[in-house]
GROMACS .gro file of C-alpha atoms in nm:
model
  134
    1MET     CA    1   8.790   7.390   9.085
    2ALA     CA    2   8.983   7.687   9.183
    3THR     CA    3   9.368   7.708   9.170
    4ALA     CA    4   9.628   7.800   9.422
    5LEU     CA    5   9.670   8.120   9.213
    6GLU     CA    6   9.295   8.202   9.265
    7ALA     CA    7   9.307   8.121   9.634
    8LEU     CA    8   9.593   8.335   9.698
    9GLY     CA    9   9.438   8.622   9.489
   10SER     CA   10   9.115   8.578   9.689
   11TYR     CA   11   9.302   8.596  10.005
   12ILE     CA   12   9.464   8.922   9.925
   13ASP     CA   13   9.149   9.056   9.793
   14THR     CA   14   8.973   8.973  10.128
   15ASN     CA   15   9.258   9.092  10.362
   16ASN     CA   16   9.359   9.421  10.182
   17ALA     CA   17   9.111   9.692  10.186
   18THR     CA   18   9.286   9.879   9.882
   19LEU     CA   19   9.289   9.563   9.627
   20THR     CA   20   9.010   9.419   9.431
   21ILE     CA   21   9.034   9.126   9.186
   22GLY     CA   22   8.965   9.266   8.848
   23THR     CA   23   9.007   9.635   8.943
   24ASN     CA   24   9.367   9.670   9.069
   25LEU     CA   25   9.466   9.296   9.142
   26PHE     CA   26   9.498   9.072   8.861
   27LEU     CA   27   9.576   8.700   8.811
   28GLY     CA   28   9.811   8.594   8.541
   29LYS     CA   29   9.828   8.922   8.331
   30MET     CA   30   9.913   9.290   8.403
   31PRO     CA   31   9.680   9.505   8.217
   32ASP     CA   32   9.785   9.850   8.089
   33THR     CA   33   9.575  10.033   8.330
   34PRO     CA   34   9.569  10.127   8.625
   35ASP     CA   35   9.899  10.244   8.691
   36LEU     CA   36   9.903  10.119   9.053
   37CYS     CA   37   9.805   9.763   9.044
   38VAL     CA   38   9.918   9.400   9.170
   39THR     CA   39   9.948   9.093   8.944
   40ILE     CA   40  10.001   8.739   9.080
   41TYR     CA   41  10.181   8.506   8.837
   42GLU     CA   42  10.233   8.123   8.852
   43ASN     CA   43  10.608   8.018   8.861
   44GLN     CA   44  10.751   7.679   8.855
   45GLY     CA   45  10.748   7.560   9.203
   46PHE     CA   46  10.883   7.213   9.338
   47PRO     CA   47  10.789   6.858   9.269
   48PRO     CA   48  10.475   6.750   9.437
   49THR     CA   49  10.473   6.532   9.761
   50MET     CA   50  10.321   6.176   9.700
   51THR     CA   51  10.245   5.921   9.955
   52PHE     CA   52  10.335   5.558   9.970
   53GLY     CA   53  10.098   5.312   9.801
   54THR     CA   54   9.950   5.582   9.560
   55THR     CA   55  10.028   5.762   9.255
   56ALA     CA   56   9.820   6.062   9.349
   57ILE     CA   57   9.961   6.388   9.436
   58GLU     CA   58   9.886   6.469   9.809
   59ILE     CA   59  10.061   6.798   9.842
   60ASP     CA   60  10.130   7.044   9.564
   61ARG     CA   61  10.419   7.293   9.590
   62PRO     CA   62  10.361   7.581   9.334
   63SER     CA   63  10.545   7.913   9.360
   64MET     CA   64  10.386   8.260   9.289
   65GLN     CA   65  10.542   8.583   9.191
   66ILE     CA   66  10.362   8.888   9.317
   67SER     CA   67  10.425   9.197   9.115
   68VAL     CA   68  10.339   9.551   9.213
   69ARG     CA   69  10.341   9.843   8.960
   70ALA     CA   70  10.312  10.201   9.053
   71GLY     CA   71  10.268  10.546   8.858
   72ARG     CA   72  10.551  10.698   8.646
   73ASP     CA   73  10.875  10.739   8.858
   74ASP     CA   74  10.696  10.635   9.178
   75TYR     CA   75  10.928  10.350   9.306
   76PRO     CA   76  10.855  10.412   9.683
   77THR     CA   77  10.486  10.346   9.635
   78ALA     CA   78  10.553  10.007   9.445
   79ARG     CA   79  10.819   9.904   9.709
   80ASP     CA   80  10.578  10.011  10.017
   81LEU     CA   81  10.280   9.811   9.867
   82ALA     CA   82  10.515   9.512   9.812
   83GLN     CA   83  10.629   9.512  10.151
   84THR     CA   84  10.262   9.533  10.285
   85LEU     CA   85  10.174   9.248  10.072
   86ARG     CA   86  10.484   9.035  10.152
   87THR     CA   87  10.395   9.083  10.532
   88LEU     CA   88  10.032   8.990  10.455
   89VAL     CA   89  10.109   8.658  10.276
   90SER     CA   90  10.401   8.544  10.496
   91GLY     CA   91  10.314   8.257  10.695
   92MET     CA   92   9.952   8.201  10.558
   93VAL     CA   93   9.836   7.890  10.745
   94ASN     CA   94   9.528   7.667  10.631
   95VAL     CA   95   9.367   7.929  10.408
   96SER     CA   96   9.082   7.787  10.208
   97ALA     CA   97   8.939   7.953   9.918
   98GLY     CA   98   8.733   7.798   9.636
   99GLY     CA   99   8.785   7.454   9.730
  100VAL     CA  100   9.168   7.507   9.754
  101THR     CA  101   9.361   7.485  10.103
  102ILE     CA  102   9.683   7.668  10.095
  103MET     CA  103   9.842   7.486  10.397
  104ARG     CA  104  10.142   7.733  10.415
  105THR     CA  105  10.324   8.008  10.245
  106GLU     CA  106  10.677   8.129  10.265
  107PRO     CA  107  10.844   8.432  10.091
  108THR     CA  108  11.159   8.289   9.913
  109GLY     CA  109  11.370   8.605   9.952
  110SER     CA  110  11.348   8.978   9.939
  111PHE     CA  111  11.222   9.216   9.688
  112TYR     CA  112  11.383   9.292   9.350
  113SER     CA  113  11.300   9.549   9.075
  114LEU     CA  114  11.208   9.452   8.722
  115SER     CA  115  11.299   9.793   8.633
  116THR     CA  116  11.025  10.006   8.451
  117ASP     CA  117  10.788   9.952   8.180
  118ASN     CA  118  10.758  10.145   7.858
  119LEU     CA  119  10.572  10.414   8.033
  120GLU     CA  120  10.848  10.450   8.310
  121ARG     CA  121  10.629  10.282   8.568
  122PRO     CA  122  10.847  10.088   8.823
  123ARG     CA  123  10.760   9.706   8.906
  124VAL     CA  124  10.875   9.558   9.236
  125VAL     CA  125  10.838   9.169   9.265
  126PHE     CA  126  10.859   8.901   9.526
  127ASN     CA  127  10.829   8.518   9.516
  128VAL     CA  128  10.623   8.300   9.755
  129ASP     CA  129  10.636   7.919   9.791
  130CYS     CA  130  10.312   7.747   9.878
  131LEU     CA  131  10.209   7.422   9.998
  132VAL     CA  132   9.875   7.321   9.879
  133ASP     CA  133   9.648   7.019   9.992
  134VAL     CA  134   9.510   6.856   9.700
   0.00000   0.00000   0.00000
């Protein structure tokens, strides 16, 4: 079964003409190349929602971090792509992919810089909370 991470990656792949999973969009690990790429990481979210009379999780509440890296000394490109992606994933409602339904997404704040990597490539990140129907 797919995960919320995979569903969010699939949604971005499908709805952004320049990003493709495995080429410049990655899940869980940012490779050394290409310079311009996006990686989605799973973060600790919030406690799941359970219903009365059952011990089963009904709604999971994971959080994701979307990290954009651009070429050497090219912060504006990283920032612009982060803005595009933040707009794209803001308010996703009832999106299904791979058997996972993301009922809603919501950015938790604005962007912030993770500074540069060892090759002087800037990284800009933002976080998104998800409600997932399990």
